[in-house]
């Protein structure tokens, strides 16, 4: 039945048939007309789907469930637009048509408002409109003390620093992402769809003269029912039992997992072990982010700024002619899942301890981590070290040497490196997981001395604008890709300082002035990882069979299917920047073990698409040889089946059947009852008519004899 109610009746819309009728007769006649009128499906006449939305989904750990869900059949409510706090009174107390679906202005999406809505039965769901510009006061749904309890500081190690007692790193963190809501919450990504909802509200739901609006009313329905409940322990046990005893097991949750990306300056045997006497310097960064909504994780400052700088430093070092002569090797490491209690780094440490990784903990000479680096004040980069391990005299000597090398490498550059302070603990960082296993000299580089400069940490507003990326108007996509922004120049300077310091730390003796990160490469990476993944450069450096990962807007959520797009892209960008083009055919590149001296255990080979031929629409593919590898980023808790672990991350994501949202007009209860009664009456009448016709069929349908016929 197509319903588009007006104030005086209902316009019945079934294909090309449209009639203005009294309200209740309209429904009856629409049913009868549906059979004779041609047109689109009935559902499309009733509902307007919202196609550009992102749901809040349920995540679980060893003890809790967080996130949101709808009932199994979806939740429905009358729409009410809330653009200022006073509008909440209608929803919470005055409105006569509960439950309500709230269209909430993004500036009101905060902990205080959300806890009010959480405590009432008058709210059935929430659609959040993105605030533009971003909230000036900042917005971070993450914790004030990220990854608390899974770093190095505890009651046994630096208890004065545990639980952020010394420094609250994310003071604007509201913890909203870690609350559990029993109603669905969706983000509206398309301003046009937001306007459609507001128009429907204006036409049907606006209170008139202080009294409630008349039916029909504009309503919204949200579907996001989650299968997992309670905790990871519960959902993994249920999934395990299903897998053991059921022919068609129904898994209710999946561990958050992916792959770490790693590479070495001097190639090593990825299936063997590095010699015990060989020292390795680890350079690390995270490549994942998070926000309140599923797969909305731009992570411009929290992740992208650091791993793009890391990639640029790796490229600069690989261009140095004598890197094969360096005394120490350098390992470039990109960790996945760090947002969720250090999934990637804890797994690498675990593998190193169990001899399941080519590099052992004993091989590690020192550790350099790039954290948030894009929002520097006065070009200052802060060097954070661990005050507890520095109480060891030998560690202190090595840390001092590391700090001096970094400081000297910044001379003449537009970057000033300063020590955060001997009594200052480490910020949330992957380095903390390595310190839990062994006292390693190390430093974490950030743009903040104490609290984060990033006011949108783990938020949907941690976008290119947050790190001041600006482009002139009127540029084509290709021109935008190549345009060198001030942000790119700034990060290239940081990458240059890091690359020079690593060269000296690895034993390099030559002048480092020639080591220079390329701002143009940094610009391309920022554009690809933050603005548009589907660009000509990314298209040219990936394999043809994974070109489907190139979407429009990049997101950096770790997820449960692997590798995710970010992992693939970091892998192939690193291979492109540090690898070598080899003269192999496609067959040889795909099967390098058949080629003598290909050193398959040392290198990875990839047949990539290549750039477009200038004289045609076809590409010129080629083979890339690199020392880039992947390693598992699955928490050891799931390998050990210790789902209640307090040592390792236990985060899982619930499964769901469908995620969708739609709006429509809803009739009054009285009209619905009348429609039901009329429908039942028609059914009874039809049954009686059918029975009567069937009983009198011999009379009603008898064939009269031909009077001319004669029987003999």
PDB file of N, CA, C and O in Angstrom, residues 218-277:
ATOM      1  N   UNK A 218       5.685  11.581  10.690  1.00  0.00           N
ATOM      2  CA  UNK A 218       6.894  11.059  10.054  1.00  0.00           C
ATOM      3  C   UNK A 218       7.662  10.221  11.076  1.00  0.00           C
ATOM      4  O   UNK A 218       7.937  10.681  12.188  1.00  0.00           O
ATOM      5  N   UNK A 219       7.994   8.994  10.707  1.00  0.00           N
ATOM      6  CA  UNK A 219       8.664   8.071  11.619  1.00  0.00           C
ATOM      7  C   UNK A 219       9.929   7.521  10.982  1.00  0.00           C
ATOM      8  O   UNK A 219      10.126   7.595   9.767  1.00  0.00           O
ATOM      9  N   UNK A 220      10.781   6.961  11.827  1.00  0.00           N
ATOM     10  CA  UNK A 220      12.028   6.354  11.368  1.00  0.00           C
ATOM     11  C   UNK A 220      12.141   4.963  11.962  1.00  0.00           C
ATOM     12  O   UNK A 220      11.716   4.715  13.096  1.00  0.00           O
ATOM     13  N   UNK A 221      12.739   4.063  11.181  1.00  0.00           N
ATOM     14  CA  UNK A 221      12.978   2.697  11.649  1.00  0.00           C
ATOM     15  C   UNK A 221      14.452   2.367  11.433  1.00  0.00           C
ATOM     16  O   UNK A 221      14.994   2.562  10.342  1.00  0.00           O
ATOM     17  N   UNK A 222      15.100   1.878  12.489  1.00  0.00           N
ATOM     18  CA  UNK A 222      16.518   1.528  12.446  1.00  0.00           C
ATOM     19  C   UNK A 222      16.690   0.049  12.767  1.00  0.00           C
ATOM     20  O   UNK A 222      16.134  -0.444  13.759  1.00  0.00           O
ATOM     21  N   UNK A 223      17.462  -0.642  11.934  1.00  0.00           N
ATOM     22  CA  UNK A 223      17.744  -2.067  12.137  1.00  0.00           C
ATOM     23  C   UNK A 223      19.236  -2.241  12.432  1.00  0.00           C
ATOM     24  O   UNK A 223      20.077  -1.918  11.596  1.00  0.00           O
ATOM     25  N   UNK A 224      19.563  -2.736  13.612  1.00  0.00           N
ATOM     26  CA  UNK A 224      20.963  -3.050  13.922  1.00  0.00           C
ATOM     27  C   UNK A 224      21.016  -4.040  15.084  1.00  0.00           C
ATOM     28  O   UNK A 224      21.680  -3.798  16.087  1.00  0.00           O
ATOM     29  N   UNK A 225      20.291  -5.140  14.921  1.00  0.00           N
ATOM     30  CA  UNK A 225      20.253  -6.134  15.996  1.00  0.00           C
ATOM     31  C   UNK A 225      21.570  -6.905  16.048  1.00  0.00           C
ATOM     32  O   UNK A 225      22.063  -7.397  15.027  1.00  0.00           O
ATOM     33  N   UNK A 226      22.141  -7.003  17.229  1.00  0.00           N
ATOM     34  CA  UNK A 226      23.424  -7.674  17.432  1.00  0.00           C
ATOM     35  C   UNK A 226      23.211  -9.074  18.011  1.00  0.00           C
ATOM     36  O   UNK A 226      22.353  -9.274  18.874  1.00  0.00           O
ATOM     37  N   UNK A 227      24.016 -10.023  17.564  1.00  0.00           N
ATOM     38  CA  UNK A 227      23.858 -11.410  18.008  1.00  0.00           C
ATOM     39  C   UNK A 227      24.579 -11.720  19.318  1.00  0.00           C
ATOM     40  O   UNK A 227      24.174 -12.605  20.060  1.00  0.00           O
ATOM     41  N   UNK A 228      25.677 -11.016  19.592  1.00  0.00           N
ATOM     42  CA  UNK A 228      26.485 -11.324  20.781  1.00  0.00           C
ATOM     43  C   UNK A 228      26.013 -10.493  21.968  1.00  0.00           C
ATOM     44  O   UNK A 228      25.535  -9.364  21.813  1.00  0.00           O
ATOM     45  N   UNK A 229      26.154 -11.064  23.164  1.00  0.00           N
ATOM     46  CA  UNK A 229      25.769 -10.357  24.384  1.00  0.00           C
ATOM     47  C   UNK A 229      26.789 -10.621  25.488  1.00  0.00           C
ATOM     48  O   UNK A 229      27.573 -11.563  25.428  1.00  0.00           O
ATOM     49  N   UNK A 230      26.763  -9.766  26.490  1.00  0.00           N
ATOM     50  CA  UNK A 230      27.448  -9.902  27.782  1.00  0.00           C
ATOM     51  C   UNK A 230      28.949  -9.620  27.709  1.00  0.00           C
ATOM     52  O   UNK A 230      29.417  -8.622  28.230  1.00  0.00           O
ATOM     53  N   UNK A 231      29.726 -10.513  27.091  1.00  0.00           N
ATOM     54  CA  UNK A 231      31.179 -10.357  27.090  1.00  0.00           C
ATOM     55  C   UNK A 231      31.795 -11.271  26.045  1.00  0.00           C
ATOM     56  O   UNK A 231      31.122 -12.154  25.489  1.00  0.00           O
ATOM     57  N   UNK A 232      33.088 -11.085  25.799  1.00  0.00           N
ATOM     58  CA  UNK A 232      33.814 -11.966  24.882  1.00  0.00           C
ATOM     59  C   UNK A 232      33.814 -13.399  25.393  1.00  0.00           C
ATOM     60  O   UNK A 232      33.701 -14.351  24.609  1.00  0.00           O
ATOM     61  N   UNK A 233      33.930 -13.571  26.704  1.00  0.00           N
ATOM     62  CA  UNK A 233      33.929 -14.919  27.283  1.00  0.00           C
ATOM     63  C   UNK A 233      32.651 -15.652  26.895  1.00  0.00           C
ATOM     64  O   UNK A 233      32.682 -16.810  26.440  1.00  0.00           O
ATOM     65  N   UNK A 234      31.517 -14.974  27.041  1.00  0.00           N
ATOM     66  CA  UNK A 234      30.221 -15.592  26.736  1.00  0.00           C
ATOM     67  C   UNK A 234      30.069 -15.863  25.245  1.00  0.00           C
ATOM     68  O   UNK A 234      29.696 -16.970  24.835  1.00  0.00           O
ATOM     69  N   UNK A 235      30.355 -14.870  24.418  1.00  0.00           N
ATOM     70  CA  UNK A 235      30.089 -15.050  22.984  1.00  0.00           C
ATOM     71  C   UNK A 235      31.060 -16.035  22.347  1.00  0.00           C
ATOM     72  O   UNK A 235      30.668 -16.819  21.471  1.00  0.00           O
ATOM     73  N   UNK A 236      32.316 -16.056  22.789  1.00  0.00           N
ATOM     74  CA  UNK A 236      33.271 -17.009  22.222  1.00  0.00           C
ATOM     75  C   UNK A 236      32.942 -18.434  22.670  1.00  0.00           C
ATOM     76  O   UNK A 236      33.118 -19.389  21.901  1.00  0.00           O
ATOM     77  N   UNK A 237      32.472 -18.588  23.896  1.00  0.00           N
ATOM     78  CA  UNK A 237      32.078 -19.915  24.365  1.00  0.00           C
ATOM     79  C   UNK A 237      30.889 -20.436  23.556  1.00  0.00           C
ATOM     80  O   UNK A 237      30.861 -21.603  23.151  1.00  0.00           O
ATOM     81  N   UNK A 238      29.913 -19.554  23.299  1.00  0.00           N
ATOM     82  CA  UNK A 238      28.748 -19.965  22.511  1.00  0.00           C
ATOM     83  C   UNK A 238      29.163 -20.325  21.084  1.00  0.00           C
ATOM     84  O   UNK A 238      28.690 -21.328  20.527  1.00  0.00           O
ATOM     85  N   UNK A 239      30.018 -19.512  20.494  1.00  0.00           N
ATOM     86  CA  UNK A 239      30.479 -19.799  19.138  1.00  0.00           C
ATOM     87  C   UNK A 239      31.258 -21.105  19.097  1.00  0.00           C
ATOM     88  O   UNK A 239      31.128 -21.896  18.154  1.00  0.00           O
ATOM     89  N   UNK A 240      32.069 -21.358  20.128  1.00  0.00           N
ATOM     90  CA  UNK A 240      32.867 -22.582  20.188  1.00  0.00           C
ATOM     91  C   UNK A 240      31.981 -23.814  20.312  1.00  0.00           C
ATOM     92  O   UNK A 240      32.202 -24.831  19.646  1.00  0.00           O
ATOM     93  N   UNK A 241      30.948 -23.710  21.143  1.00  0.00           N
ATOM     94  CA  UNK A 241      30.017 -24.842  21.298  1.00  0.00           C
ATOM     95  C   UNK A 241      29.274 -25.110  19.994  1.00  0.00           C
ATOM     96  O   UNK A 241      29.079 -26.266  19.596  1.00  0.00           O
ATOM     97  N   UNK A 242      28.861 -24.031  19.331  1.00  0.00           N
ATOM     98  CA  UNK A 242      28.172 -24.187  18.046  1.00  0.00           C
ATOM     99  C   UNK A 242      29.075 -24.883  17.031  1.00  0.00           C
ATOM    100  O   UNK A 242      28.649 -25.782  16.312  1.00  0.00           O
ATOM    101  N   UNK A 243      30.336 -24.469  16.978  1.00  0.00           N
ATOM    102  CA  UNK A 243      31.276 -25.045  16.016  1.00  0.00           C
ATOM    103  C   UNK A 243      31.558 -26.509  16.310  1.00  0.00           C
ATOM    104  O   UNK A 243      31.841 -27.298  15.406  1.00  0.00           O
ATOM    105  N   UNK A 244      31.459 -26.887  17.587  1.00  0.00           N
ATOM    106  CA  UNK A 244      31.771 -28.261  17.990  1.00  0.00           C
ATOM    107  C   UNK A 244      30.622 -29.216  17.714  1.00  0.00           C
ATOM    108  O   UNK A 244      30.828 -30.337  17.236  1.00  0.00           O
ATOM    109  N   UNK A 245      29.393 -28.767  18.010  1.00  0.00           N
ATOM    110  CA  UNK A 245      28.266 -29.694  17.988  1.00  0.00           C
ATOM    111  C   UNK A 245      27.251 -29.461  16.872  1.00  0.00           C
ATOM    112  O   UNK A 245      26.353 -30.270  16.679  1.00  0.00           O
ATOM    113  N   UNK A 246      27.363 -28.359  16.144  1.00  0.00           N
ATOM    114  CA  UNK A 246      26.360 -28.056  15.120  1.00  0.00           C
ATOM    115  C   UNK A 246      26.916 -28.279  13.724  1.00  0.00           C
ATOM    116  O   UNK A 246      28.078 -27.977  13.446  1.00  0.00           O
ATOM    117  N   UNK A 247      26.056 -28.813  12.847  1.00  0.00           N
ATOM    118  CA  UNK A 247      26.450 -28.984  11.445  1.00  0.00           C
ATOM    119  C   UNK A 247      26.552 -27.629  10.766  1.00  0.00           C
ATOM    120  O   UNK A 247      27.446 -27.389   9.951  1.00  0.00           O
ATOM    121  N   UNK A 248      25.628 -26.732  11.108  1.00  0.00           N
ATOM    122  CA  UNK A 248      25.652 -25.371  10.577  1.00  0.00           C
ATOM    123  C   UNK A 248      25.831 -24.397  11.736  1.00  0.00           C
ATOM    124  O   UNK A 248      24.862 -23.794  12.216  1.00  0.00           O
ATOM    125  N   UNK A 249      27.060 -24.249  12.212  1.00  0.00           N
ATOM    126  CA  UNK A 249      27.280 -23.410  13.391  1.00  0.00           C
ATOM    127  C   UNK A 249      26.963 -21.948  13.136  1.00  0.00           C
ATOM    128  O   UNK A 249      27.226 -21.421  12.046  1.00  0.00           O
ATOM    129  N   UNK A 250      26.388 -21.316  14.138  1.00  0.00           N
ATOM    130  CA  UNK A 250      26.087 -19.889  14.057  1.00  0.00           C
ATOM    131  C   UNK A 250      27.044 -19.147  14.971  1.00  0.00           C
ATOM    132  O   UNK A 250      26.906 -19.157  16.192  1.00  0.00           O
ATOM    133  N   UNK A 251      28.060 -18.532  14.378  1.00  0.00           N
ATOM    134  CA  UNK A 251      29.037 -17.757  15.139  1.00  0.00           C
ATOM    135  C   UNK A 251      28.407 -16.409  15.489  1.00  0.00           C
ATOM    136  O   UNK A 251      27.810 -15.756  14.642  1.00  0.00           O
ATOM    137  N   UNK A 252      28.537 -15.990  16.756  1.00  0.00           N
ATOM    138  CA  UNK A 252      27.875 -14.754  17.183  1.00  0.00           C
ATOM    139  C   UNK A 252      28.839 -13.582  17.321  1.00  0.00           C
ATOM    140  O   UNK A 252      28.404 -12.428  17.400  1.00  0.00           O
ATOM    141  N   UNK A 253      30.151 -13.845  17.382  1.00  0.00           N
ATOM    142  CA  UNK A 253      31.117 -12.744  17.441  1.00  0.00           C
ATOM    143  C   UNK A 253      32.446 -13.196  16.847  1.00  0.00           C
ATOM    144  O   UNK A 253      32.709 -14.402  16.740  1.00  0.00           O
ATOM    145  N   UNK A 254      33.272 -12.233  16.480  1.00  0.00           N
ATOM    146  CA  UNK A 254      34.580 -12.514  15.878  1.00  0.00           C
ATOM    147  C   UNK A 254      35.637 -11.644  16.545  1.00  0.00           C
ATOM    148  O   UNK A 254      35.381 -10.463  16.841  1.00  0.00           O
ATOM    149  N   UNK A 255      36.843 -12.168  16.752  1.00  0.00           N
ATOM    150  CA  UNK A 255      37.917 -11.347  17.317  1.00  0.00           C
ATOM    151  C   UNK A 255      38.307 -10.229  16.344  1.00  0.00           C
ATOM    152  O   UNK A 255      38.292 -10.414  15.131  1.00  0.00           O
ATOM    153  N   UNK A 256      38.643  -9.074  16.889  1.00  0.00           N
ATOM    154  CA  UNK A 256      39.240  -8.033  16.062  1.00  0.00           C
ATOM    155  C   UNK A 256      40.632  -8.507  15.669  1.00  0.00           C
ATOM    156  O   UNK A 256      41.436  -8.874  16.527  1.00  0.00           O
ATOM    157  N   UNK A 257      40.917  -8.494  14.383  1.00  0.00           N
ATOM    158  CA  UNK A 257      42.200  -9.034  13.927  1.00  0.00           C
ATOM    159  C   UNK A 257      42.569  -8.441  12.575  1.00  0.00           C
ATOM    160  O   UNK A 257      41.734  -7.923  11.847  1.00  0.00           O
ATOM    161  N   UNK A 258      43.840  -8.540  12.268  1.00  0.00           N
ATOM    162  CA  UNK A 258      44.326  -8.148  10.952  1.00  0.00           C
ATOM    163  C   UNK A 258      45.773  -8.605  10.832  1.00  0.00           C
ATOM    164  O   UNK A 258      46.138  -9.634  11.402  1.00  0.00           O
ATOM    165  N   UNK A 259      46.593  -7.829  10.125  1.00  0.00           N
ATOM    166  CA  UNK A 259      48.013  -8.137   9.967  1.00  0.00           C
ATOM    167  C   UNK A 259      48.853  -6.897  10.255  1.00  0.00           C
ATOM    168  O   UNK A 259      48.463  -5.781   9.915  1.00  0.00           O
ATOM    169  N   UNK A 260      49.996  -7.113  10.905  1.00  0.00           N
ATOM    170  CA  UNK A 260      51.020  -6.077  10.985  1.00  0.00           C
ATOM    171  C   UNK A 260      51.802  -6.078   9.677  1.00  0.00           C
ATOM    172  O   UNK A 260      51.961  -7.123   9.043  1.00  0.00           O
ATOM    173  N   UNK A 261      52.292  -4.919   9.298  1.00  0.00           N
ATOM    174  CA  UNK A 261      53.165  -4.799   8.121  1.00  0.00           C
ATOM    175  C   UNK A 261      54.573  -4.499   8.631  1.00  0.00           C
ATOM    176  O   UNK A 261      54.751  -3.618   9.472  1.00  0.00           O
ATOM    177  N   UNK A 262      55.559  -5.252   8.139  1.00  0.00           N
ATOM    178  CA  UNK A 262      56.936  -4.978   8.572  1.00  0.00           C
ATOM    179  C   UNK A 262      57.910  -5.194   7.427  1.00  0.00           C
ATOM    180  O   UNK A 262      57.655  -5.943   6.490  1.00  0.00           O
ATOM    181  N   UNK A 263      59.024  -4.502   7.514  1.00  0.00           N
ATOM    182  CA  UNK A 263      60.063  -4.581   6.496  1.00  0.00           C
ATOM    183  C   UNK A 263      61.397  -4.260   7.159  1.00  0.00           C
ATOM    184  O   UNK A 263      61.432  -3.602   8.202  1.00  0.00           O
ATOM    185  N   UNK A 264      62.491  -4.701   6.547  1.00  0.00           N
ATOM    186  CA  UNK A 264      63.812  -4.396   7.089  1.00  0.00           C
ATOM    187  C   UNK A 264      64.662  -3.699   6.034  1.00  0.00           C
ATOM    188  O   UNK A 264      64.494  -3.924   4.827  1.00  0.00           O
ATOM    189  N   UNK A 265      65.560  -2.851   6.520  1.00  0.00           N
ATOM    190  CA  UNK A 265      66.445  -2.128   5.607  1.00  0.00           C
ATOM    191  C   UNK A 265      67.372  -3.092   4.877  1.00  0.00           C
ATOM    192  O   UNK A 265      67.569  -2.988   3.669  1.00  0.00           O
ATOM    193  N   UNK A 266      67.931  -4.039   5.620  1.00  0.00           N
ATOM    194  CA  UNK A 266      68.726  -5.121   5.040  1.00  0.00           C
ATOM    195  C   UNK A 266      67.861  -6.375   5.067  1.00  0.00           C
ATOM    196  O   UNK A 266      67.427  -6.796   6.145  1.00  0.00           O
ATOM    197  N   UNK A 267      67.535  -6.960   3.920  1.00  0.00           N
ATOM    198  CA  UNK A 267      66.601  -8.099   3.879  1.00  0.00           C
ATOM    199  C   UNK A 267      67.034  -9.235   4.800  1.00  0.00           C
ATOM    200  O   UNK A 267      68.235  -9.519   4.939  1.00  0.00           O
ATOM    201  N   UNK A 268      66.064  -9.864   5.443  1.00  0.00           N
ATOM    202  CA  UNK A 268      66.325 -11.024   6.290  1.00  0.00           C
ATOM    203  C   UNK A 268      65.426 -12.170   5.859  1.00  0.00           C
ATOM    204  O   UNK A 268      64.411 -11.962   5.188  1.00  0.00           O
ATOM    205  N   UNK A 269      65.781 -13.363   6.257  1.00  0.00           N
ATOM    206  CA  UNK A 269      64.988 -14.551   5.945  1.00  0.00           C
ATOM    207  C   UNK A 269      63.725 -14.536   6.804  1.00  0.00           C
ATOM    208  O   UNK A 269      63.792 -14.690   8.024  1.00  0.00           O
ATOM    209  N   UNK A 270      62.580 -14.336   6.164  1.00  0.00           N
ATOM    210  CA  UNK A 270      61.331 -14.183   6.915  1.00  0.00           C
ATOM    211  C   UNK A 270      60.875 -15.475   7.574  1.00  0.00           C
ATOM    212  O   UNK A 270      60.052 -15.451   8.486  1.00  0.00           O
ATOM    213  N   UNK A 271      61.412 -16.615   7.115  1.00  0.00           N
ATOM    214  CA  UNK A 271      61.034 -17.896   7.708  1.00  0.00           C
ATOM    215  C   UNK A 271      62.134 -18.451   8.610  1.00  0.00           C
ATOM    216  O   UNK A 271      61.985 -19.539   9.165  1.00  0.00           O
ATOM    217  N   UNK A 272      63.216 -17.712   8.744  1.00  0.00           N
ATOM    218  CA  UNK A 272      64.319 -18.169   9.594  1.00  0.00           C
ATOM    219  C   UNK A 272      64.433 -17.333  10.845  1.00  0.00           C
ATOM    220  O   UNK A 272      63.444 -16.774  11.338  1.00  0.00           O
ATOM    221  N   UNK A 273      65.642 -17.229  11.383  1.00  0.00           N
ATOM    222  CA  UNK A 273      65.896 -16.461  12.596  1.00  0.00           C
ATOM    223  C   UNK A 273      67.122 -15.581  12.379  1.00  0.00           C
ATOM    224  O   UNK A 273      68.117 -16.007  11.785  1.00  0.00           O
ATOM    225  N   UNK A 274      67.060 -14.363  12.876  1.00  0.00           N
ATOM    226  CA  UNK A 274      68.198 -13.458  12.810  1.00  0.00           C
ATOM    227  C   UNK A 274      69.270 -13.958  13.777  1.00  0.00           C
ATOM    228  O   UNK A 274      68.968 -14.432  14.876  1.00  0.00           O
ATOM    229  N   UNK A 275      70.539 -13.847  13.372  1.00  0.00           N
ATOM    230  CA  UNK A 275      71.641 -14.278  14.233  1.00  0.00           C
ATOM    231  C   UNK A 275      71.562 -13.560  15.579  1.00  0.00           C
ATOM    232  O   UNK A 275      71.280 -12.350  15.631  1.00  0.00           O
ATOM    233  N   UNK A 276      71.830 -14.286  16.675  1.00  0.00           N
ATOM    234  CA  UNK A 276      71.715 -13.679  18.014  1.00  0.00           C
ATOM    235  C   UNK A 276      72.554 -12.419  18.195  1.00  0.00           C
ATOM    236  O   UNK A 276      72.175 -11.515  18.934  1.00  0.00           O
ATOM    237  N   UNK A 277      73.715 -12.358  17.512  1.00  0.00           N
ATOM    238  CA  UNK A 277      74.588 -11.195  17.695  1.00  0.00           C
ATOM    239  C   UNK A 277      74.193 -10.000  16.820  1.00  0.00           C
ATOM    240  O   UNK A 277      74.717  -8.903  16.973  1.00  0.00           O
TER     241      UNK A 277
END
